[in-house]
Amino acid sequence: MAKGKVDYGVYLVTDSTPAILGNKDLTSVVEAALQGGVTIVQYRDKLSDRETAVKTARALHEVTRRFGVPLLVNDRVDVAVEVGCEGVHIGQDDMAYEEARKLLGPDKIIGVTASSILEALKACEAGADYLGLGTVYATSTKKDTKSIIGPAGIRSILLGLSSAGHSIPTVCIGGINGSNATSVLAESSAAPAKSLDGIAVVSAIVAAADPAAAARDLLGKVVAGRVPDVIKAVAATTPLSHNMTNLVVQNFAANVALAVGGSPIMANYAEEAADLAKLGGALVINMGTVTPEGLKNHIQALQAYNAAGGPVVLDPVGAGATSIRRNAVKTLLSSGKFTVIKGNEGEIQTVYGAAVTQRGVDSASSLTIPQRASLAKSVARSTGAVVVLTGTTDVVSDGVRTLHVDNGHEFLGRVTGTGCTLGTTISAMEAAFRSDPLIAAVAGMVLFEIAAERAAVRDDVRGPGTFVPAFIDELSAVRTETAKGDVAWLAKAKIE
Ligand code: 3NM
Ligand code: MG
C-alpha cells in the first residue's frame, strides 16, 4: 500500500466503549463500514491492556487488508509495530513524531492531530503524512478536547498551510455526521487554495444502527464535496478533449466539450495522437462506428496516450450487438489501459465478458441495482479502470469505492448521442483532475445530469428537440457558476 496513494476520504476512528459500540462486535462493525465505503481505519482504544489491543488490532488488520485499506493505531506505536499495520495517529500529548518515525521507519503512515496553524506547520515540517484537524464540534465521544475550532478554524488552518506551500492531506474530526458533513466540507474548504481530503468520524459510524449505510452516506457526501474542485480545475485549464468518435455525435460532442470547459478536437486519424497526447488532455475512444481501419486507429491512439500518461475514456457503444464489436472490445482491452470505461448495462456486461474469461453475456438482461454495483466493481477490478455504468440509477466504481448517482432526466434517453457526450464530459474532467479518477468521473456525471434536469424544466423546452440547446446552455451555466464559487446547484446531487 503506497503511502502516496492513501485515500483519506471517509476516515473511520474506532471506539470500543459500550457507550458508542454498544454490544456490537468491533470487527464486524469495521467490516460493514468498509463495505459501505470507509477508505482508512484508525484503531483507537485507550482502555484495553496491551495484549487485548494487539489481538484486536490483528483482527482488524486482517479485515482492512482484505479491503486494501490502511489500518493505523492511535497513540500506541508499540502495538502498530508489533502488528505490522500501516501506521499510527498521534495526538499532541502522545509520543513525539520523531520518536514514532524512528520506531516505524520511513514507509509507515504517521498522522498528527493539529488544532492550530502552528501545530499544523510544525507537524508538516517534521514530516507527518497527513493531519487530523479539530476539534470541529464538541463531541461526547472525546470529552477532553481542548479547542473547538469549527469549520472556520479548519478553513484558516487550510489557508495557512497552502500559503506556506504545503499540500499535505488533511481530514477534520469532532462531531461530524451525515447531517453536517456537507456543510462542514463546504465551509472548511479554503477555495481556491485547499480542500479537506476527508472527514474522520467515530460515532457517526460506530454508533450507527447500520454502519455500512452510514459509511455509504458519508462517502457520497465526501465525493460530492470534491465535485466543485474538479469542475474548477477544468475551467482553469481548458483541457484538450480528443475525441475519436462516431459520425453521429461529432458536432454535439464538440459543443458539449466546450460547454463544460474543455477544448475539443475531433481527430480520428491516429497518426496525430502522439502529438495530441503531449498537450495534456484526455482521449475518448468511442466505438460507435466500428471499422477495421477505425480499430487500428483506436489501438494506436490508446497506446500513444498510455505512453504519454494521458487519461483515456472507453465508450464501448453497442459492444454486445455484434461479434465484430465484442472482439473489438477484447482487442482494445488487451492493447492498453483505460482510465474510465463508460457504458450501459449491456455494454459493461460485454466488457465484463471480454475482461474476464468469456462467460455468458446477455445484453438484454436487466440487473437489480446491487447486481449492477457488483458488475461495475468486478469490471473495475479486472481492468483497473473506473467504471461508469449508466442507467436511471448510475453506478460508478473504482473497485474499492462504489457510488450510485440518481440524477438525470428522461430527455437524455430521447436524444441521440447523450451517452457519447457524457464520455466527452468525463474526459475533460479526467484530464484536469488527475489525482482521483473516480471523483473526476462522478463530477462529470453530476454536472451532466443536473444540467439536464435544469434544462428539462425550462419554460422554453417543450420536448427533446428544444432540450438539446437548453442542455448545452445549462452545462455552460453550471460550469460558470461553479467556477465563480456558486455551488448551490450541487444541493440537487443525489450521490450515495
Ligand atoms: N479526536 P465523533 S475529536 C478521536 O479533536 C477524536 O482530536 C478528536 O468522535 C480531536 O466523530 C475525537 O463521535 C472524537 O464526534 C470524534
Ligand atoms: Mg491521543
Coordinates of C-alpha atoms and ligand atoms in Angstrom, one line a residue:
M1 CA 0.0 0.0 0.0
A2 CA 1.9 3.0 -1.2
K3 CA 1.8 6.0 1.2
G4 CA 1.1 8.5 -1.5
K5 CA -2.0 6.7 -2.7
V6 CA -3.9 6.6 0.5
D7 CA -7.5 7.8 0.3
Y8 CA -8.4 9.8 3.4
G9 CA -12.0 10.4 2.2
V10 CA -14.0 8.5 4.8
Y11 CA -11.7 8.0 7.8
L12 CA -13.2 5.7 10.5
V13 CA -11.8 6.0 14.0
T14 CA -12.9 3.1 16.2
D15 CA -14.2 3.2 19.8
S16 CA -14.6 0.1 21.9
T17 CA -16.5 1.6 24.8
P18 CA -20.1 0.4 25.4
A19 CA -21.4 4.0 25.2
I20 CA -20.5 4.1 21.5
L21 CA -20.0 0.5 20.3
G22 CA -23.0 -0.8 22.3
N23 CA -22.9 -4.6 22.4
K24 CA -21.8 -4.9 18.8
D25 CA -18.6 -6.7 17.8
L26 CA -16.0 -4.1 16.7
T27 CA -14.5 -6.2 13.9
S28 CA -18.0 -6.7 12.4
V29 CA -18.7 -3.0 12.6
V30 CA -15.4 -2.2 10.8
E31 CA -16.1 -4.8 8.1
A32 CA -19.6 -3.4 7.5
A33 CA -18.2 0.1 7.4
L34 CA -15.6 -1.0 4.8
Q35 CA -18.3 -2.5 2.7
G36 CA -20.1 0.9 2.9
G37 CA -17.0 2.7 1.7
V38 CA -14.7 3.7 4.5
T39 CA -11.3 4.4 3.0
I40 CA -9.0 4.3 6.0
V41 CA -9.3 2.9 9.6
Q42 CA -7.7 4.0 12.9
Y43 CA -8.0 1.6 15.8
R44 CA -8.4 3.9 18.8
D45 CA -8.5 2.2 22.2
K46 CA -7.4 4.0 25.3
L47 CA -8.5 1.3 27.8
S48 CA -7.6 -2.2 26.8
D49 CA -4.4 -3.8 28.0
R50 CA -1.6 -4.4 25.6
E51 CA -2.4 -8.0 24.9
T52 CA -6.0 -7.3 24.1
A53 CA -5.0 -4.3 21.9
V54 CA -2.6 -6.3 19.9
K55 CA -5.2 -9.1 19.4
T56 CA -7.9 -6.6 18.3
A57 CA -5.5 -4.8 16.0
R58 CA -4.5 -8.1 14.4
A59 CA -8.2 -9.0 13.8
L60 CA -8.9 -5.5 12.4
H61 CA -5.8 -5.7 10.2
E62 CA -7.0 -8.9 8.7
V63 CA -10.2 -7.2 7.6
T64 CA -8.7 -4.0 6.4
R65 CA -6.2 -5.8 4.3
R66 CA -8.9 -7.7 2.5
F67 CA -10.4 -4.4 1.5
G68 CA -7.0 -2.9 0.6
V69 CA -7.5 -0.2 3.1
P70 CA -4.8 1.0 5.6
L71 CA -5.1 0.4 9.3
L72 CA -3.5 2.9 11.7
V73 CA -3.3 2.6 15.5
N74 CA -4.0 5.6 17.7
D75 CA -1.2 6.6 20.0
R76 CA 0.1 3.1 20.8
V77 CA 3.1 3.0 18.5
D78 CA 4.4 -0.3 20.0
V79 CA 1.1 -2.0 19.1
A80 CA 1.4 -0.8 15.5
V81 CA 5.0 -2.1 15.3
E82 CA 4.0 -5.5 16.7
V83 CA 1.0 -5.9 14.4
G84 CA 2.8 -4.6 11.3
C85 CA -0.1 -2.4 10.3
E86 CA 0.3 0.6 8.0
G87 CA 1.0 3.3 10.7
V88 CA -0.2 5.4 13.6
H89 CA -2.0 8.5 14.5
I90 CA -0.5 10.6 17.3
G91 CA -2.0 13.5 19.2
Q92 CA -0.2 16.5 20.6
D93 CA 0.1 14.8 24.0
D94 CA 1.3 11.5 22.6
M95 CA 4.8 10.3 21.6
A96 CA 6.8 12.8 19.7
Y97 CA 6.7 12.5 15.9
E98 CA 10.5 11.9 15.6
E99 CA 10.4 9.1 18.0
A100 CA 7.4 7.4 16.3
R101 CA 9.2 7.7 13.0
K102 CA 12.3 6.1 14.3
L103 CA 10.3 3.1 15.6
L104 CA 8.2 2.8 12.4
G105 CA 10.6 3.5 9.7
P106 CA 10.1 5.8 6.6
D107 CA 7.4 3.8 4.9
K108 CA 4.7 3.8 7.5
I109 CA 2.0 6.4 7.7
I110 CA 2.2 8.8 10.6
G111 CA -0.7 11.2 11.1
V112 CA -0.7 14.1 13.6
T113 CA -3.5 16.0 15.3
A114 CA -3.4 19.8 15.0
S115 CA -5.7 22.4 16.4
S116 CA -3.9 25.5 15.2
I117 CA -1.8 26.6 12.3
L118 CA 1.3 26.5 14.5
E119 CA 0.8 22.8 15.3
A120 CA -0.1 22.1 11.7
L121 CA 3.1 23.7 10.4
K122 CA 5.2 22.0 13.0
A123 CA 3.8 18.6 12.1
C124 CA 4.3 19.2 8.4
E125 CA 7.8 20.3 8.8
A126 CA 8.6 17.3 10.9
G127 CA 7.4 15.1 8.0
A128 CA 3.9 14.0 9.0
D129 CA 2.0 12.1 6.3
Y130 CA -1.4 13.7 7.0
L131 CA -3.1 16.0 9.6
G132 CA -6.2 15.4 11.6
L133 CA -7.6 18.9 12.2
G134 CA -10.0 19.6 15.0
T135 CA -12.0 19.6 17.1
V136 CA -14.7 20.8 14.7
Y137 CA -17.6 20.5 17.1
A138 CA -17.8 19.5 20.8
T139 CA -18.5 15.7 21.0
S140 CA -19.3 13.3 23.7
T141 CA -17.0 10.7 22.2
K142 CA -14.0 12.6 23.4
K143 CA -14.7 14.8 26.3
D144 CA -11.2 16.2 27.0
T145 CA -10.9 18.1 23.7
K146 CA -9.1 21.4 24.1
S147 CA -10.0 23.7 21.3
I148 CA -13.3 23.6 19.5
I149 CA -12.5 25.4 16.3
G150 CA -15.5 24.9 14.0
P151 CA -15.4 24.8 10.2
A152 CA -14.0 28.4 10.3
G153 CA -11.0 27.2 12.3
I154 CA -10.4 24.4 9.9
R155 CA -10.6 26.8 7.0
S156 CA -8.0 29.1 8.5
I157 CA -5.6 26.2 9.1
L158 CA -6.0 25.1 5.4
L159 CA -5.4 28.7 4.3
G160 CA -2.2 28.8 6.4
L161 CA -1.0 25.5 5.1
S162 CA -1.5 26.5 1.5
S163 CA 0.2 29.9 1.9
A164 CA 3.1 28.1 3.4
G165 CA 3.2 25.9 0.3
H166 CA 2.1 22.6 2.0
S167 CA -0.1 20.2 0.1
I168 CA -0.3 17.6 2.9
P169 CA -3.6 15.6 3.1
T170 CA -6.0 16.7 5.8
V171 CA -9.1 15.4 7.5
C172 CA -11.2 17.0 10.1
I173 CA -12.7 15.4 13.2
G174 CA -15.1 16.1 16.0
G175 CA -18.9 15.8 15.9
I176 CA -19.1 15.2 12.1
N177 CA -22.1 13.1 10.9
G178 CA -24.3 12.6 7.9
S179 CA -26.3 15.8 8.7
N180 CA -23.4 18.2 8.9
A181 CA -20.8 16.6 6.7
T182 CA -21.8 18.5 3.6
S183 CA -21.8 21.9 5.2
V184 CA -18.6 21.2 7.2
L185 CA -16.8 20.3 3.9
A186 CA -18.1 23.3 2.1
E187 CA -17.4 25.8 4.9
S188 CA -14.0 24.4 5.6
S189 CA -12.6 24.4 2.1
A190 CA -10.3 27.3 1.6
A191 CA -11.1 27.8 -2.0
P192 CA -9.3 28.1 -4.3
A193 CA -6.3 27.0 -2.3
K194 CA -7.0 23.8 -0.5
S195 CA -9.9 21.5 0.4
L196 CA -10.1 18.8 3.0
D197 CA -9.2 15.4 1.8
G198 CA -11.8 13.8 4.0
I199 CA -13.7 13.6 7.2
A200 CA -12.9 11.5 10.3
V201 CA -15.7 10.1 12.4
V202 CA -16.3 7.9 15.4
S203 CA -19.9 7.8 16.5
A204 CA -21.4 8.6 13.1
I205 CA -20.4 5.1 12.0
V206 CA -19.5 3.0 15.2
A207 CA -22.7 4.0 17.0
A208 CA -24.9 3.8 13.9
A209 CA -27.6 1.1 13.7
D210 CA -26.4 0.4 10.1
P211 CA -22.6 1.2 9.9
A212 CA -22.5 0.2 6.2
A213 CA -25.3 2.6 5.3
A214 CA -23.7 5.4 7.4
A215 CA -20.4 4.9 5.7
R216 CA -22.0 4.9 2.2
D217 CA -23.9 8.1 3.0
L218 CA -20.7 9.8 4.2
L219 CA -18.7 8.6 1.2
G220 CA -21.4 10.2 -1.1
K221 CA -21.1 13.5 0.7
V222 CA -17.3 13.5 0.6
V223 CA -17.2 12.8 -3.1
A224 CA -19.9 15.4 -3.7
G225 CA -17.8 17.9 -1.7
R226 CA -14.9 17.4 -4.2
V227 CA -17.1 17.9 -7.3
P228 CA -16.5 21.7 -7.5
D229 CA -12.8 21.2 -7.3
V230 CA -13.0 19.1 -10.5
I231 CA -15.2 21.5 -12.4
K232 CA -13.0 24.4 -11.3
A233 CA -9.9 22.6 -12.5
V234 CA -11.5 22.1 -15.9
A235 CA -12.5 25.8 -16.0
A236 CA -8.9 26.9 -15.0
T237 CA -7.1 24.7 -17.5
T238 CA -9.4 24.2 -20.5
P239 CA -8.0 20.7 -21.2
L240 CA -8.0 19.1 -24.6
S241 CA -10.7 16.5 -25.1
H242 CA -9.5 14.4 -28.0
N243 CA -12.5 12.6 -29.4
M244 CA -12.2 9.6 -31.7
T245 CA -15.9 9.2 -32.0
N246 CA -18.7 8.2 -34.3
L247 CA -20.3 10.0 -37.2
V248 CA -23.5 10.8 -35.4
V249 CA -22.2 12.8 -32.5
Q250 CA -19.2 14.8 -33.7
N251 CA -20.9 18.2 -33.6
F252 CA -22.9 17.6 -30.4
A253 CA -19.8 16.2 -28.5
A254 CA -17.7 19.1 -29.6
N255 CA -20.3 21.6 -28.3
V256 CA -20.7 19.7 -25.0
A257 CA -16.9 19.7 -24.5
L258 CA -16.9 23.5 -25.0
A259 CA -19.8 23.9 -22.6
V260 CA -18.2 22.0 -19.8
G261 CA -15.0 24.0 -20.1
G262 CA -12.9 21.7 -22.3
S263 CA -11.2 22.2 -25.6
P264 CA -12.5 19.6 -28.2
I265 CA -10.7 18.2 -31.1
M266 CA -12.4 15.6 -33.2
A267 CA -9.5 13.6 -34.7
N268 CA -9.9 10.0 -35.8
Y269 CA -6.6 9.7 -37.6
A270 CA -4.2 8.0 -35.1
E271 CA -1.0 9.3 -36.6
E272 CA -1.9 12.6 -34.9
A273 CA -2.4 11.0 -31.5
A274 CA 1.2 11.0 -30.4
D275 CA 1.4 14.8 -30.8
L276 CA -2.0 15.4 -29.3
A277 CA -1.2 13.2 -26.3
K278 CA 1.6 15.6 -25.4
L279 CA -0.9 18.5 -24.9
G280 CA -2.0 17.3 -21.5
G281 CA -5.6 16.4 -22.5
A282 CA -7.6 13.2 -22.5
L283 CA -8.7 10.8 -25.2
V284 CA -12.1 9.4 -25.8
I285 CA -12.4 6.2 -27.8
N286 CA -15.9 5.8 -28.9
M287 CA -16.8 2.6 -30.8
G288 CA -20.0 3.9 -32.2
T289 CA -19.0 3.3 -35.9
V290 CA -16.6 0.5 -35.8
T291 CA -14.4 -0.4 -38.9
P292 CA -11.2 -2.3 -39.2
E293 CA -9.4 0.9 -40.0
G294 CA -11.0 2.6 -37.0
L295 CA -10.0 -0.1 -34.6
K296 CA -6.4 0.1 -35.8
N297 CA -6.5 3.9 -35.2
H298 CA -8.1 3.4 -31.7
I299 CA -5.3 1.0 -30.7
Q300 CA -2.5 3.3 -31.9
A301 CA -4.1 6.3 -30.2
L302 CA -4.7 4.4 -26.9
Q303 CA -1.0 3.4 -26.8
A304 CA 0.1 6.9 -27.6
Y305 CA -1.9 8.3 -24.6
N306 CA -0.8 5.4 -22.4
A307 CA 2.8 6.3 -23.3
A308 CA 2.2 10.0 -22.5
G309 CA 0.4 9.2 -19.3
G310 CA -2.8 10.8 -20.5
P311 CA -6.3 9.6 -19.4
V312 CA -8.3 7.5 -21.8
V313 CA -12.1 7.0 -21.7
L314 CA -13.5 4.0 -23.5
D315 CA -17.1 4.2 -24.7
P316 CA -17.9 0.7 -26.0
V317 CA -21.0 1.8 -27.9
G318 CA -23.2 -1.2 -28.8
A319 CA -20.5 -3.5 -27.6
G320 CA -22.7 -6.6 -27.3
A321 CA -24.6 -6.0 -30.5
T322 CA -22.3 -7.9 -32.9
S323 CA -19.4 -10.3 -32.8
I324 CA -17.3 -7.7 -34.5
R325 CA -17.9 -5.3 -31.6
R326 CA -17.4 -7.9 -29.0
N327 CA -14.0 -8.7 -30.5
A328 CA -13.1 -5.1 -30.9
V329 CA -13.7 -4.6 -27.1
K330 CA -11.5 -7.6 -26.3
T331 CA -8.7 -6.3 -28.6
L332 CA -8.9 -2.8 -27.1
L333 CA -8.8 -4.1 -23.5
S334 CA -5.7 -6.1 -24.3
S335 CA -4.0 -3.3 -26.1
G336 CA -3.7 -0.8 -23.4
K337 CA -5.0 0.8 -20.2
F338 CA -8.2 2.8 -19.8
T339 CA -8.8 5.4 -17.1
V340 CA -12.6 5.1 -17.4
I341 CA -14.9 2.7 -19.1
K342 CA -18.4 4.1 -19.6
G343 CA -21.4 2.2 -20.9
N344 CA -24.9 1.0 -20.3
E345 CA -25.7 -2.4 -18.7
G346 CA -25.3 -4.4 -21.9
E347 CA -22.1 -2.7 -22.9
I348 CA -20.5 -3.2 -19.5
Q349 CA -21.6 -6.8 -19.4
T350 CA -19.8 -7.3 -22.7
V351 CA -16.7 -5.6 -21.3
Y352 CA -17.0 -8.0 -18.4
G353 CA -17.1 -11.0 -20.7
A354 CA -14.1 -9.7 -22.6
A355 CA -12.1 -8.8 -19.5
V356 CA -12.8 -12.0 -17.6
T357 CA -12.7 -15.3 -19.4
Q358 CA -15.8 -15.5 -21.6
R359 CA -18.9 -16.0 -19.6
G360 CA -22.4 -15.9 -20.7
V361 CA -23.2 -12.4 -21.8
D362 CA -26.8 -11.5 -22.0
S363 CA -27.1 -7.9 -23.1
A364 CA -30.8 -7.9 -22.7
S365 CA -30.8 -8.9 -19.1
S366 CA -31.9 -6.4 -16.6
L367 CA -30.0 -6.4 -13.4
T368 CA -31.0 -5.1 -9.9
I369 CA -29.1 -2.2 -8.6
P370 CA -27.0 -4.3 -6.2
Q371 CA -26.1 -6.6 -9.2
R372 CA -25.2 -3.5 -11.3
A373 CA -23.0 -2.3 -8.5
S374 CA -21.2 -5.7 -8.3
L375 CA -20.8 -5.8 -12.1
A376 CA -19.3 -2.3 -12.1
K377 CA -17.0 -3.3 -9.2
S378 CA -15.8 -6.5 -10.9
V379 CA -15.1 -4.8 -14.2
A380 CA -13.2 -2.0 -12.3
R381 CA -11.1 -4.6 -10.5
S382 CA -10.3 -6.7 -13.6
T383 CA -9.5 -3.7 -15.9
G384 CA -8.1 -1.2 -13.4
A385 CA -10.4 1.5 -14.8
V386 CA -13.1 3.5 -13.2
V387 CA -16.4 2.0 -14.4
V388 CA -19.3 4.3 -15.1
L389 CA -22.5 2.1 -15.6
T390 CA -25.2 4.4 -16.9
G391 CA -29.0 3.9 -16.3
T392 CA -31.7 5.5 -14.3
T393 CA -29.5 5.0 -11.3
D394 CA -25.9 5.3 -12.5
V395 CA -23.2 3.3 -10.8
V396 CA -19.6 4.5 -10.6
S397 CA -16.9 2.2 -9.2
D398 CA -13.1 2.1 -9.0
G399 CA -13.2 -1.4 -7.5
V400 CA -12.9 -0.1 -3.9
R401 CA -15.5 2.7 -3.8
T402 CA -18.8 2.2 -5.5
L403 CA -21.3 5.0 -5.7
H404 CA -24.8 5.5 -7.0
V405 CA -25.8 8.7 -8.8
D406 CA -29.5 9.2 -9.1
N407 CA -29.7 12.4 -11.2
G408 CA -30.7 12.9 -14.8
H409 CA -33.8 13.3 -16.9
E410 CA -35.7 11.1 -19.4
F411 CA -35.0 13.6 -22.2
L412 CA -31.4 12.3 -22.1
G413 CA -32.7 9.0 -23.4
R414 CA -34.8 10.6 -26.2
V415 CA -31.9 12.4 -27.9
T416 CA -29.1 10.7 -29.8
G417 CA -25.6 11.0 -28.6
T418 CA -26.1 11.9 -25.0
G419 CA -24.3 8.8 -23.8
C420 CA -21.4 9.7 -26.1
T421 CA -21.3 13.2 -24.9
L422 CA -21.2 12.1 -21.3
G423 CA -18.0 10.2 -22.3
T424 CA -16.6 13.5 -23.7
T425 CA -17.6 15.4 -20.5
I426 CA -15.9 12.8 -18.3
S427 CA -12.7 13.0 -20.5
A428 CA -12.4 16.8 -19.7
M429 CA -12.8 16.1 -16.0
E430 CA -10.2 13.3 -16.1
A431 CA -7.8 15.5 -18.0
A432 CA -8.0 18.3 -15.5
F433 CA -8.2 16.3 -12.2
R434 CA -5.7 13.5 -12.3
S435 CA -5.4 12.8 -8.5
D436 CA -8.7 10.8 -8.2
P437 CA -10.2 9.4 -11.4
L438 CA -13.3 8.2 -9.6
I439 CA -14.1 11.7 -8.2
A440 CA -13.5 13.2 -11.7
A441 CA -15.9 10.7 -13.2
V442 CA -18.6 11.4 -10.6
A443 CA -18.1 15.2 -11.2
G444 CA -18.7 14.8 -14.9
M445 CA -21.7 12.6 -14.3
V446 CA -23.5 15.0 -11.8
L447 CA -22.6 18.1 -13.9
F448 CA -24.1 16.4 -16.9
E449 CA -27.2 15.1 -15.3
I450 CA -28.1 18.1 -13.2
A451 CA -27.7 20.3 -16.3
A452 CA -30.2 18.0 -18.0
E453 CA -32.6 18.4 -15.0
R454 CA -32.3 22.1 -15.2
A455 CA -32.8 22.2 -18.9
A456 CA -35.8 20.0 -18.9
V457 CA -37.8 22.3 -16.6
R458 CA -37.1 25.5 -18.5
D459 CA -40.1 27.3 -20.0
D460 CA -38.6 27.3 -23.5
V461 CA -38.1 23.5 -23.5
R462 CA -41.1 21.6 -25.0
G463 CA -39.5 18.3 -25.9
P464 CA -36.3 16.6 -26.9
G465 CA -35.6 19.0 -29.8
T466 CA -35.7 22.2 -27.7
F467 CA -34.0 20.3 -24.9
V468 CA -30.6 20.0 -26.7
P469 CA -29.7 23.7 -27.0
A470 CA -31.1 24.3 -23.4
F471 CA -29.0 21.4 -22.2
I472 CA -25.8 22.9 -23.7
D473 CA -26.7 26.3 -22.1
E474 CA -27.2 24.7 -18.7
L475 CA -23.9 22.7 -18.9
S476 CA -22.2 26.0 -19.5
A477 CA -24.2 27.8 -16.8
V478 CA -23.4 25.2 -14.1
R479 CA -19.7 25.3 -15.0
T480 CA -19.6 29.1 -14.9
E481 CA -21.5 29.2 -11.6
T482 CA -19.1 26.7 -10.1
A483 CA -16.0 28.5 -11.3
K484 CA -17.3 31.6 -9.6
G485 CA -17.8 29.7 -6.3
D486 CA -21.6 29.4 -6.5
V487 CA -22.3 25.7 -5.9
A488 CA -26.0 25.9 -4.9
W489 CA -26.8 23.6 -7.8
L490 CA -25.0 20.7 -6.0
A491 CA -27.8 20.5 -3.5
K492 CA -29.6 18.6 -6.2
A493 CA -26.9 15.9 -6.4
K494 CA -28.0 12.5 -5.3
I495 CA -24.8 10.6 -4.8
E496 CA -24.8 7.7 -2.4
Ligands
3NM1 N1 -10.2 13.2 18.3 P1 -17.2 11.7 16.9 S1 -12.4 14.5 18.5 C1 -10.9 10.9 18.5 O1 -10.4 16.7 18.2 C2 -11.2 12.3 18.4 O2 -8.6 15.5 18.0 C3 -10.7 14.4 18.3 O3 -15.7 11.5 17.6 C4 -9.9 15.7 18.2 O4 -16.9 11.5 15.5 C5 -12.5 12.8 18.5 O5 -18.0 10.7 17.5 C6 -13.7 12.1 18.6 O6 -17.6 13.1 17.3 C7 -14.6 12.3 17.4
MG2 MG -4.2 10.8 21.5

